[in-house]
Coordinates of C-alpha atoms in Angstrom, one line a residue:
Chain A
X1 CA -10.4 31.6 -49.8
X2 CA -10.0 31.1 -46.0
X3 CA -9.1 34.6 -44.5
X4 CA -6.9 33.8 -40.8
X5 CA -7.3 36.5 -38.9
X6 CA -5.3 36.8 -36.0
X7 CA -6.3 40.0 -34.3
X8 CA -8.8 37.8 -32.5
X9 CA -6.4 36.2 -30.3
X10 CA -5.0 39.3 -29.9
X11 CA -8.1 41.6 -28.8
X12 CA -9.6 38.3 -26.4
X13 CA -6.4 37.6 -24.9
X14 CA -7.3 38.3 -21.0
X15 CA -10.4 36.3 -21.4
X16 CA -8.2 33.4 -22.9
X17 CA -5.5 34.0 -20.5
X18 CA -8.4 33.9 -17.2
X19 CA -9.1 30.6 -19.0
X20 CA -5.9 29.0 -19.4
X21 CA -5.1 29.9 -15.9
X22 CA -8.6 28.5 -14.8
X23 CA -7.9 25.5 -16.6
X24 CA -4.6 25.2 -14.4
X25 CA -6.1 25.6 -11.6
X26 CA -8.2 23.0 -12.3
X27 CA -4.9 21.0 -13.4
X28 CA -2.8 22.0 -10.1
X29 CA -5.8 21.0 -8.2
X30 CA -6.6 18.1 -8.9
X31 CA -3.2 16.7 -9.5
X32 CA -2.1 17.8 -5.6
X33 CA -5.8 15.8 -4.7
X34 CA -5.6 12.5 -7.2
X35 CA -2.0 11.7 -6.6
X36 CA -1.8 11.7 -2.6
X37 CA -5.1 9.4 -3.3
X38 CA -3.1 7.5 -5.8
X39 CA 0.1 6.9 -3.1
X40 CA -2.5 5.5 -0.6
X41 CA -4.8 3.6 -3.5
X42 CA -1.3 1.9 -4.9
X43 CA -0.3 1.1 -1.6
X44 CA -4.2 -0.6 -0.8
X45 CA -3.5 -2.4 -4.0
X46 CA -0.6 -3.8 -2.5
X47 CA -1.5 -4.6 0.9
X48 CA -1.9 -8.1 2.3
X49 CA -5.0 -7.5 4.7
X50 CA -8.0 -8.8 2.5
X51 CA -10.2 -6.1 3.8
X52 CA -8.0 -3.3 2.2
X53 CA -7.0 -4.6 -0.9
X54 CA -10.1 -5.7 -1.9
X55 CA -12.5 -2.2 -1.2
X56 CA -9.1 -0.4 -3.2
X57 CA -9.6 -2.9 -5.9
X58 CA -13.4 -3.1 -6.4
X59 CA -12.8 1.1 -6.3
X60 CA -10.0 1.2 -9.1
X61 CA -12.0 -1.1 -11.4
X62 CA -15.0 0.5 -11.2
X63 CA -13.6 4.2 -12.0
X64 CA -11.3 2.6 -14.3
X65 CA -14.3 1.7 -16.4
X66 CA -16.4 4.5 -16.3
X67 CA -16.3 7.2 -19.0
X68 CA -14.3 10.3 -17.1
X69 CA -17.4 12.7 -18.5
X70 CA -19.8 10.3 -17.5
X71 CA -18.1 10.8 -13.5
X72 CA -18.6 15.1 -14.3
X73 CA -22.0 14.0 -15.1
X74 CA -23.3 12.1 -11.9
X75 CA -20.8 14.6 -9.7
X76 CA -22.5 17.4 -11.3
X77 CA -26.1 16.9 -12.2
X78 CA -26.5 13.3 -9.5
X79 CA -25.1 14.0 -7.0
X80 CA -27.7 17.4 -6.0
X81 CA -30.5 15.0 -6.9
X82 CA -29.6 12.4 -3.9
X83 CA -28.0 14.9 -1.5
X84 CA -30.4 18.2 -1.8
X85 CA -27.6 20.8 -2.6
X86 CA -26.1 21.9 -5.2
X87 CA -22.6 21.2 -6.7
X88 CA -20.4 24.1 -7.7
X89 CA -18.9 23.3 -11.7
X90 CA -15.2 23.9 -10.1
X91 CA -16.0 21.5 -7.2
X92 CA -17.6 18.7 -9.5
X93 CA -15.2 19.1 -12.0
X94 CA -12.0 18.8 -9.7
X95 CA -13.7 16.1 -7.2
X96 CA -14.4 13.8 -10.6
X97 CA -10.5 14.3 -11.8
X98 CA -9.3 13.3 -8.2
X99 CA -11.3 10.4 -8.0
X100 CA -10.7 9.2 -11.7
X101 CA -7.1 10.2 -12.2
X102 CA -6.0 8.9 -8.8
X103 CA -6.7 5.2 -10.0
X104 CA -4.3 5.7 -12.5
X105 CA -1.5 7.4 -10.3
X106 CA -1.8 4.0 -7.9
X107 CA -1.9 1.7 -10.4
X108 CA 1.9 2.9 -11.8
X109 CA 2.7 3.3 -8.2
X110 CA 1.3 -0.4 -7.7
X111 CA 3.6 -1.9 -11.0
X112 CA 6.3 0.3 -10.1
X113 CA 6.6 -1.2 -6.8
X114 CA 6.3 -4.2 -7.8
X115 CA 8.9 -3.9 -11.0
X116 CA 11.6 -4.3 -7.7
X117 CA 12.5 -8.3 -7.6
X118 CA 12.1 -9.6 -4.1
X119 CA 15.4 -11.0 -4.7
X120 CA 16.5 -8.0 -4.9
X121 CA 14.9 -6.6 -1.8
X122 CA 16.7 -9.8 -0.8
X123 CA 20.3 -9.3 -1.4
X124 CA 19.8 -6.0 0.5
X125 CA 19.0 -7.4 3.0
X126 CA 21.6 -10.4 3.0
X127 CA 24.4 -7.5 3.5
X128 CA 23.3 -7.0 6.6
X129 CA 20.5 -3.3 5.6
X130 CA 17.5 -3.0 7.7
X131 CA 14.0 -2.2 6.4
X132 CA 14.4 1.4 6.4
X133 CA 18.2 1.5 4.8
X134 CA 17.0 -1.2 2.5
X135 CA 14.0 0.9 1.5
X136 CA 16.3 4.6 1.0
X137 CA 18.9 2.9 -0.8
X138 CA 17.2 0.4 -3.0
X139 CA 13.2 -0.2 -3.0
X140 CA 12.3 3.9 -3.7
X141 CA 15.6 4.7 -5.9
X142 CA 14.7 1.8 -8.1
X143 CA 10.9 2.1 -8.0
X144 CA 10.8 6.1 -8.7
X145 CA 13.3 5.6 -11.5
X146 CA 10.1 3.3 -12.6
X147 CA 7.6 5.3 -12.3
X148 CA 8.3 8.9 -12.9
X149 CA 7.4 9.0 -17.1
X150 CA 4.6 7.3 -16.4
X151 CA 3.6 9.5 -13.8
X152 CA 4.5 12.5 -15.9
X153 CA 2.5 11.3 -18.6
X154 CA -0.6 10.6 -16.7
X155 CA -0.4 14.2 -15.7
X156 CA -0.7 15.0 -19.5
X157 CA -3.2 12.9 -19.8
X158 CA -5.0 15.2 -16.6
X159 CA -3.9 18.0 -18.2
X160 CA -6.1 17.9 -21.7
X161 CA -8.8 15.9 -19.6
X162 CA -9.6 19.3 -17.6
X163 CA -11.3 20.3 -20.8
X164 CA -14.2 18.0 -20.0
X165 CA -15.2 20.9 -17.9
X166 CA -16.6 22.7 -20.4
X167 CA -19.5 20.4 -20.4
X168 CA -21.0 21.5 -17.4
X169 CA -20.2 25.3 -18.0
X170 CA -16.8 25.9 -15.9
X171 CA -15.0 29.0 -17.5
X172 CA -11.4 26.7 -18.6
X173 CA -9.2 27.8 -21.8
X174 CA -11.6 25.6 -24.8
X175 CA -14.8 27.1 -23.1
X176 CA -13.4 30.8 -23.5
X177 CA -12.9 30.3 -26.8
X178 CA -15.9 29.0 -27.5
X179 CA -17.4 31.4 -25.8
X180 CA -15.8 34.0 -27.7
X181 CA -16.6 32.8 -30.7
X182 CA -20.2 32.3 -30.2
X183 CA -19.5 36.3 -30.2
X184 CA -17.4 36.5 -32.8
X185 CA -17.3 33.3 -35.3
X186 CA -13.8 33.1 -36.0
X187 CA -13.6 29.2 -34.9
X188 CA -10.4 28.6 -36.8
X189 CA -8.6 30.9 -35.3
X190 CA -9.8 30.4 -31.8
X191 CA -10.0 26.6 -31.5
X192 CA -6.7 26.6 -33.9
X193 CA -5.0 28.6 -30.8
X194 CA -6.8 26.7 -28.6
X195 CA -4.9 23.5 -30.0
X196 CA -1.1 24.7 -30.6
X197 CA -1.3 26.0 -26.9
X198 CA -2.2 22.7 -25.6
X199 CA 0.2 21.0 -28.4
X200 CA 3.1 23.1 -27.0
X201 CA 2.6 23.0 -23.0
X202 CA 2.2 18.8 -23.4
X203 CA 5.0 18.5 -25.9
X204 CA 7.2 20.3 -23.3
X205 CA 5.8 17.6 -20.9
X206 CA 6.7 14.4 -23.2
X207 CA 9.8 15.9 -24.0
X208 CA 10.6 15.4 -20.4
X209 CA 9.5 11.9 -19.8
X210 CA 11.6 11.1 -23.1
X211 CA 15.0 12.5 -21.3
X212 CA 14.0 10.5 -18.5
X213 CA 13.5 7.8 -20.3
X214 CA 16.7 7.6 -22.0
X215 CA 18.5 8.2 -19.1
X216 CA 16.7 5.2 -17.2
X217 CA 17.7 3.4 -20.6
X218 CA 21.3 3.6 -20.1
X219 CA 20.8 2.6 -16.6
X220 CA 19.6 -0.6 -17.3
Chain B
X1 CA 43.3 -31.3 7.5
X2 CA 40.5 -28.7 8.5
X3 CA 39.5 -28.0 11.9
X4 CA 36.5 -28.9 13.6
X5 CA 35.0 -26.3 14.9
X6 CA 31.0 -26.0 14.2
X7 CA 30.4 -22.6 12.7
X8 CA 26.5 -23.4 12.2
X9 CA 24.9 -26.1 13.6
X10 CA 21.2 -26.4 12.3
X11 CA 18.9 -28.8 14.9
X12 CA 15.5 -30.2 13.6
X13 CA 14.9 -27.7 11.6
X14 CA 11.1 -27.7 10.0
X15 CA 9.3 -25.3 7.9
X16 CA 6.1 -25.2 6.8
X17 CA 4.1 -23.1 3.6
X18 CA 0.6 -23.5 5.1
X19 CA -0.4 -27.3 5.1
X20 CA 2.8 -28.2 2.6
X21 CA 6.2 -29.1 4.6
X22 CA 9.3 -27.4 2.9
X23 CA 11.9 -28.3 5.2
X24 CA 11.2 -31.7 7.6
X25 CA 13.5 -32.3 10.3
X26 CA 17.2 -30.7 8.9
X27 CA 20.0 -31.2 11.2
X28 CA 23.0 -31.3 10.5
X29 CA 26.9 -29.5 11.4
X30 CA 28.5 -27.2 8.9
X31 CA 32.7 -26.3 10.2
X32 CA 34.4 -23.8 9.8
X33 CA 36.5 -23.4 6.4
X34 CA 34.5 -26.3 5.2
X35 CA 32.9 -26.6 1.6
X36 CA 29.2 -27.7 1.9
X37 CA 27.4 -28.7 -1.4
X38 CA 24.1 -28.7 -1.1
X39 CA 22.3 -30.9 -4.1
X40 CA 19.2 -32.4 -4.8
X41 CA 15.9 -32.0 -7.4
X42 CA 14.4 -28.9 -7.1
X43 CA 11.4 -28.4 -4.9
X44 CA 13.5 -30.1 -2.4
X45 CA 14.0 -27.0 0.1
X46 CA 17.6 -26.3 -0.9
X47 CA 17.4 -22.7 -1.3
X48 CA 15.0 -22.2 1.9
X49 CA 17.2 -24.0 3.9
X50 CA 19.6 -21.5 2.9
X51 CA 17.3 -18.7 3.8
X52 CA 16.8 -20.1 7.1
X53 CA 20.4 -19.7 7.7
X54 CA 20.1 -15.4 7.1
X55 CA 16.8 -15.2 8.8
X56 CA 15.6 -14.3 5.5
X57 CA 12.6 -17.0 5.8
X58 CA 11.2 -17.8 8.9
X59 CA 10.8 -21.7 10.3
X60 CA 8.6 -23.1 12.5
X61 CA 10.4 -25.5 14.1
X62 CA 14.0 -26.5 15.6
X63 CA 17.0 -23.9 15.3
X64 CA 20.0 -22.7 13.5
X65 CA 22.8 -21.5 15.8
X66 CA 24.9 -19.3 14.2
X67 CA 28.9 -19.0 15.5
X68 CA 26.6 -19.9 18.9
X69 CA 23.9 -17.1 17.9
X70 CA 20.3 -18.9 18.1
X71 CA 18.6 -17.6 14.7
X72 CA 15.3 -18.1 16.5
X73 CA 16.0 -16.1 19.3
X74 CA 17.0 -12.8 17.3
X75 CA 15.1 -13.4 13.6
X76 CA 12.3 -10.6 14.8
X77 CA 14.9 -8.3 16.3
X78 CA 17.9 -5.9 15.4
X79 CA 20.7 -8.5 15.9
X80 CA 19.8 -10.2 12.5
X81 CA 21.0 -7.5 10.9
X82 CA 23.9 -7.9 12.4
X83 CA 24.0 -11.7 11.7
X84 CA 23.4 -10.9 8.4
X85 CA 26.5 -9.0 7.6
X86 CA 28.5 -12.4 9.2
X87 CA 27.1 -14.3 6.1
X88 CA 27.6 -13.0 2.7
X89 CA 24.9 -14.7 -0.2
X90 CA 25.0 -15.1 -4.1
X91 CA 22.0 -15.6 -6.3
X92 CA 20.9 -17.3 -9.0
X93 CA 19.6 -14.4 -10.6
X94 CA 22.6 -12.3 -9.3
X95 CA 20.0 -9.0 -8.1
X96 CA 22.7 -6.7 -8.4
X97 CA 20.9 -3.1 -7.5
X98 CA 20.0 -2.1 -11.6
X99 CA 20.6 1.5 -10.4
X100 CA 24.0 1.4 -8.8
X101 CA 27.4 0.8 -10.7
X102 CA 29.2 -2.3 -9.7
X103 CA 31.4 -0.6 -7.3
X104 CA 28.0 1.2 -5.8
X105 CA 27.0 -2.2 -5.2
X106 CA 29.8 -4.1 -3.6
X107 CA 30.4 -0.9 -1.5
X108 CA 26.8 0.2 -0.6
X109 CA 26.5 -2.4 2.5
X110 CA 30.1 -1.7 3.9
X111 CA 29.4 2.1 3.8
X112 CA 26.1 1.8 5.6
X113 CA 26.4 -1.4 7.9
X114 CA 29.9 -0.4 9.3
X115 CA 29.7 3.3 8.4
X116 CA 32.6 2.5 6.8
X117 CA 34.4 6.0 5.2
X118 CA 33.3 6.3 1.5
X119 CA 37.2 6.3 0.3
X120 CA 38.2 3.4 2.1
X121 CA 35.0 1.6 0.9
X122 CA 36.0 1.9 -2.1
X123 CA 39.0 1.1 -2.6
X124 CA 38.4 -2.1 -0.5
X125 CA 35.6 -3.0 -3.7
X126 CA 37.9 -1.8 -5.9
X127 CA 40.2 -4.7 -4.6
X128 CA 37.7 -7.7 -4.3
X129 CA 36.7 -6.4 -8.2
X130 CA 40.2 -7.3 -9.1
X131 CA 40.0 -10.2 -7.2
X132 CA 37.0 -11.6 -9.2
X133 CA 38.7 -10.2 -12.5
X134 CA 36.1 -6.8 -12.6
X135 CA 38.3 -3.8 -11.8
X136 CA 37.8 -2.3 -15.4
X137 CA 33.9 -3.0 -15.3
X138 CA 34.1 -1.1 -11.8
X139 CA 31.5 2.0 -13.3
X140 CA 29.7 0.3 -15.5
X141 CA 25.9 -0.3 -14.1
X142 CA 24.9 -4.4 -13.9
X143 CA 22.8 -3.7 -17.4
X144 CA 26.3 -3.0 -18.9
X145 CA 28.1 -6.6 -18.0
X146 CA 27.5 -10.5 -19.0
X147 CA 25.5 -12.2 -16.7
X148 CA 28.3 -13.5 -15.7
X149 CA 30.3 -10.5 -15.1
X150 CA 27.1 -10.1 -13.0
X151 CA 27.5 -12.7 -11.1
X152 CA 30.8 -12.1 -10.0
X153 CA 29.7 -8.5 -9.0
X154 CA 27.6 -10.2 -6.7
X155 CA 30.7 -12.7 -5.1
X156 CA 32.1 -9.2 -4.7
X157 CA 29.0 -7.6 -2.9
X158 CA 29.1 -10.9 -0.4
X159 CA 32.7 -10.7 0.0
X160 CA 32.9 -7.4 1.0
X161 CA 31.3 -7.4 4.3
X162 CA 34.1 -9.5 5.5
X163 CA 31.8 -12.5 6.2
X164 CA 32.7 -15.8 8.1
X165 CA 30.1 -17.9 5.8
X166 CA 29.6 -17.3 2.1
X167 CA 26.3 -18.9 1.0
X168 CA 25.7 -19.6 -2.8
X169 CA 21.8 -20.0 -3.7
X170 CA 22.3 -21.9 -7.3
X171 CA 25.0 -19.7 -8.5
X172 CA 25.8 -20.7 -12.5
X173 CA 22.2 -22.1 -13.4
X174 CA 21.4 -18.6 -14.8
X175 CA 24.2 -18.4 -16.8
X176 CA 25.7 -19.4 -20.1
X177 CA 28.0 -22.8 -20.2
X178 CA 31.3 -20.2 -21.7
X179 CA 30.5 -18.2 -18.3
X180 CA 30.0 -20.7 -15.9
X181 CA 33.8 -21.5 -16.0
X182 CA 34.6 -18.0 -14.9
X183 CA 32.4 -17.8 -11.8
X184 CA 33.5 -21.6 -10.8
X185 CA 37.1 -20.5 -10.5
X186 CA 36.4 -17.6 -8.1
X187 CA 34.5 -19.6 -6.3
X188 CA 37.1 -22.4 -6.0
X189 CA 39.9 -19.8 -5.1
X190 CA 37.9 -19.0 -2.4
X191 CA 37.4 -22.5 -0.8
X192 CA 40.8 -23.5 -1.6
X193 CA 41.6 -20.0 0.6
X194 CA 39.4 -21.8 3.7
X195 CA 36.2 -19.7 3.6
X196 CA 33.2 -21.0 5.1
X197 CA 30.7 -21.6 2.0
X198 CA 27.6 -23.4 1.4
X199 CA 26.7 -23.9 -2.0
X200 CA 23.9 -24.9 -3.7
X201 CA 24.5 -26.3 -6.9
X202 CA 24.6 -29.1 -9.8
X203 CA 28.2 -28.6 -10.6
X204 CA 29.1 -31.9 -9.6
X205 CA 32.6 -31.0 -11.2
X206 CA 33.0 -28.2 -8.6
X207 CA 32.2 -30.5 -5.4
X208 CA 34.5 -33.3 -6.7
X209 CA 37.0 -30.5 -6.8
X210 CA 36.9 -29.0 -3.3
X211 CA 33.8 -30.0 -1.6
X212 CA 34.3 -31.4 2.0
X213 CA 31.1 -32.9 2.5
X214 CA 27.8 -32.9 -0.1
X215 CA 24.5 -33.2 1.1
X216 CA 21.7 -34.4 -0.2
X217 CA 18.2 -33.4 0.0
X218 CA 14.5 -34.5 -1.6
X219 CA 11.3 -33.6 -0.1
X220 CA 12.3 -31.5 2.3
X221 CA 14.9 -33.9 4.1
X222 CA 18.5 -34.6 4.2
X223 CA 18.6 -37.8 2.8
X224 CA 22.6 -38.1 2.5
X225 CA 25.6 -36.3 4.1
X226 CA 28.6 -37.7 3.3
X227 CA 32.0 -36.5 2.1
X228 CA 32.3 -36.4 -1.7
X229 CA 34.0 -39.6 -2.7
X230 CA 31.5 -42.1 -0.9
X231 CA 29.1 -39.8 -2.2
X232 CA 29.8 -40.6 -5.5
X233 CA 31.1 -43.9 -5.4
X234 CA 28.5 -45.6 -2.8
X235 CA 25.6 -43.9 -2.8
X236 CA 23.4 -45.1 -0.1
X237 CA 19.9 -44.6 -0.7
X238 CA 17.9 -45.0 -4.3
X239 CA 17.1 -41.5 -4.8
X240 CA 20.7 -40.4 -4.8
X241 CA 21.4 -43.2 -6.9
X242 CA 18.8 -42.2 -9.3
X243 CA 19.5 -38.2 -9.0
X244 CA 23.4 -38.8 -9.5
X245 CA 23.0 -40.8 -12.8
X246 CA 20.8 -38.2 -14.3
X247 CA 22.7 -35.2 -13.3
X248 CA 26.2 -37.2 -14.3
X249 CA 24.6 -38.0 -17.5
X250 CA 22.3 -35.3 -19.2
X251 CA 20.7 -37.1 -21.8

């Protein structure tokens, strides 16, 4: 018979609590690093000067294609081999999200951009609108409306990724409860927390994209 | 009769993609409160010859004087804005803004071009909506209307501006036959009221109807202008010939 015992939870919860706020930290983080990188990567993906798109584009495909545990690695446990010093887990962890979650951000920036018809850009600017008023009033509106769920889900995406830092050691939410339960054994409970946290603060997050999506819906 | 004063006069006008010559030598004299068909197989530079007209393409070659405004002299500076709102322009596809309603859209230019008050705006594009047969469809976003419906949003957006020159890039070849009808007859209301439009278009039933002059272009040159009737009736060169028995009969 399986016994559920809750009181585990219960008696850990400041370590799991230090852990779910490291593992927003880690979140917070590297979202304010990877999408700022995104902006500029989607907007090297767009550029017409040979010399900038094609560095973005060699950059994007390469991370794109490149297991995000296998960039904590090379960060982590690399990295000290060719430079001499040694990486702190926080540091490798969030450098490795910014750099692999930021070719995401800027390829949705890049389609969302380019989702606006140049006729459309056009007819703005057959009424008479300048580049800037052209760009307030119809090329961001219309773009953003774009790219917002996507960008909201690539966040969730970010968000469940920053358990990879367990692997090299970094005190997140899933490596407190293992940790505890190393002590402990009460796996089903623990991890079984572990997962309805994550379940709830991600449904909350594709909740939202779906209310955004509806609403761009009737737009259209 | 209409007068004969030149509202834009385009002088050897060439334009080149790279090594491939779109536009090859264009001159020709367009009046005001004259109806200009533009025809001809496509690929011929009919719709960047319109875009020369706006500044909305650059050229390399000649000029387009504009109500005695040199397009060359002002396409890289503020003034072409300014042109701009002087020539209203339909398109094929319409591209209405998705985001706006259709009374966001016709009023959207007036209210930041001319800094025109929002109320007033508005109920000046609630008018031209009536006028092209729209003012119940007035807050309903383009997504929400016909394509033709669409279309007529976008006579409204080019109207609205008070232009001197309405230019129409291919107007009905987006849209269903039933709906064609509908955006031919504001169109016709409007040159039978003495705007200024260029039109570019295979609705040889429309220019028989209230073109003044047609002109004809392949490969980047005007090979005809002529007013409609000898148009039709004596064409001069082969390739008019040729393109007004396939267009006259589809099959």
């Amino acid at each position: 018979m399986i016994m559920v015992d809750v009181s585990v939870i219960i008696e850990n919860i400041d370590l799991l609590w230090g852990g779910l706020l490291m593992t927003f930290k880690l979140f917070i983080v590297a979202l304010a690093g990877g999408l700022p990188l995104g902006i500029f990567l989607g907007l090297g993906r767009l550029s017409s000067r040979k010399w900038i798109y094609y560095p973005v584009s060699a950059y994007v495909h390469f991370i794109r294609n490149v297991p995000l545990l296998m960039l904590i690695f090379w960060i982590y446990f690399s990295l000290p081999i060719l430079t001499g010093g040694l990486v702190e887990p926080f540091y490798a962890a969030v450098v490795s999200f910014i750099i692999f979650e930021a070719t995401y951000f800027g390829e949705i920036i890049r389609a969302g951009y380019q989702s606006v018809s140049k006729g459309t850009i056009q007819a703005a600017y057959s009424t008479g609108l300048n580049y800037w008023q052209m760009a307030r009033y119809i090329l961001i509106p219309i773009a953003l409306r774009r790219v917002v769920p996507s960008m909201i889900t690539q966040s969730i995406v970010l968000f469940q990724d920053t358990s990879l830092a367990y692997v090299i050691g970094l005190h997140e939410f899933v490596r407190m409860a293992s940790l505890i339960d190393n002590r402990v054994i009460r796996p089903l409970e623990l991890y079984g927390f572990v997962a309805i946290v994550f379940l709830v603060i991600c449904s909350i997050g594709s909740q939202i994209v779906k209310r955004l999506e509806t609403k761009e819906g009737e737009r259209k | 009769m209409k007068e004969e004063t030149p509202i834009i006069e385009i002088k050897n006008l060439s334009k080149w993609y790279g090594d491939f010559q779109v536009l090859d030598d264009i001159t020709t004299t367009i009046n005001r409160g004259e109806c200009v068909v533009i025809c001809g197989p496509s690929g011929s530079g009919k719709s960047t010859l319109l875009r020369c007209i706006n500044g909305l393409e650059d050229f390399q070659k000649g000029d387009v004087i504009v109500d005695g405004v040199s397009i060359k002299e002002i396409s890289h500076t503020k003034e072409i804005y300014k042109l701009r709102s002087r020539i209203g322009m339909v398109f094929q596809h319409f591209e209405l803004y998705p985001h706006m309603t259709a009374l966001e859209n016709v009023t959207l230019a007036p209210k930041k071009v001319f800094k025109i008050p929002e109320k007033e705006a508005e109920k000046r594009g609630m008018e031209l909506l009536e006028k092209v047969g729209l003012r119940e469809h007035a807050h309903k976003k383009p997504g929400e209307l016909s394509g033709g419906q669409q279309q007529r949003v976008g006579i409204a957006r080019a109207l609205a501006m008070n232009a001197d020159i309405i230019m129409f890039d291919e107007p009905t070849s987006a849209l269903d036959p039933e709906m064609i009808r509908d955006v031919l007859e504001v169109m016709v209301d409007l040159a039978k009221g003495g705007m200024t439009m260029l039109v570019v278009t295979h609705e040889m039933g429309f220019a028989k109807a209230v073109a003044d002059k047609i002109i004809f272009m392949d490969e980047g040159r005007i090979i005809e202008q002529e007013d409609v009737e000898t148009f039709f009736k004596n064409p001069k060169s082969d390739r008019a010939k040729e393109f007004i028995d396939r267009i006259l009969v589809h099959i």
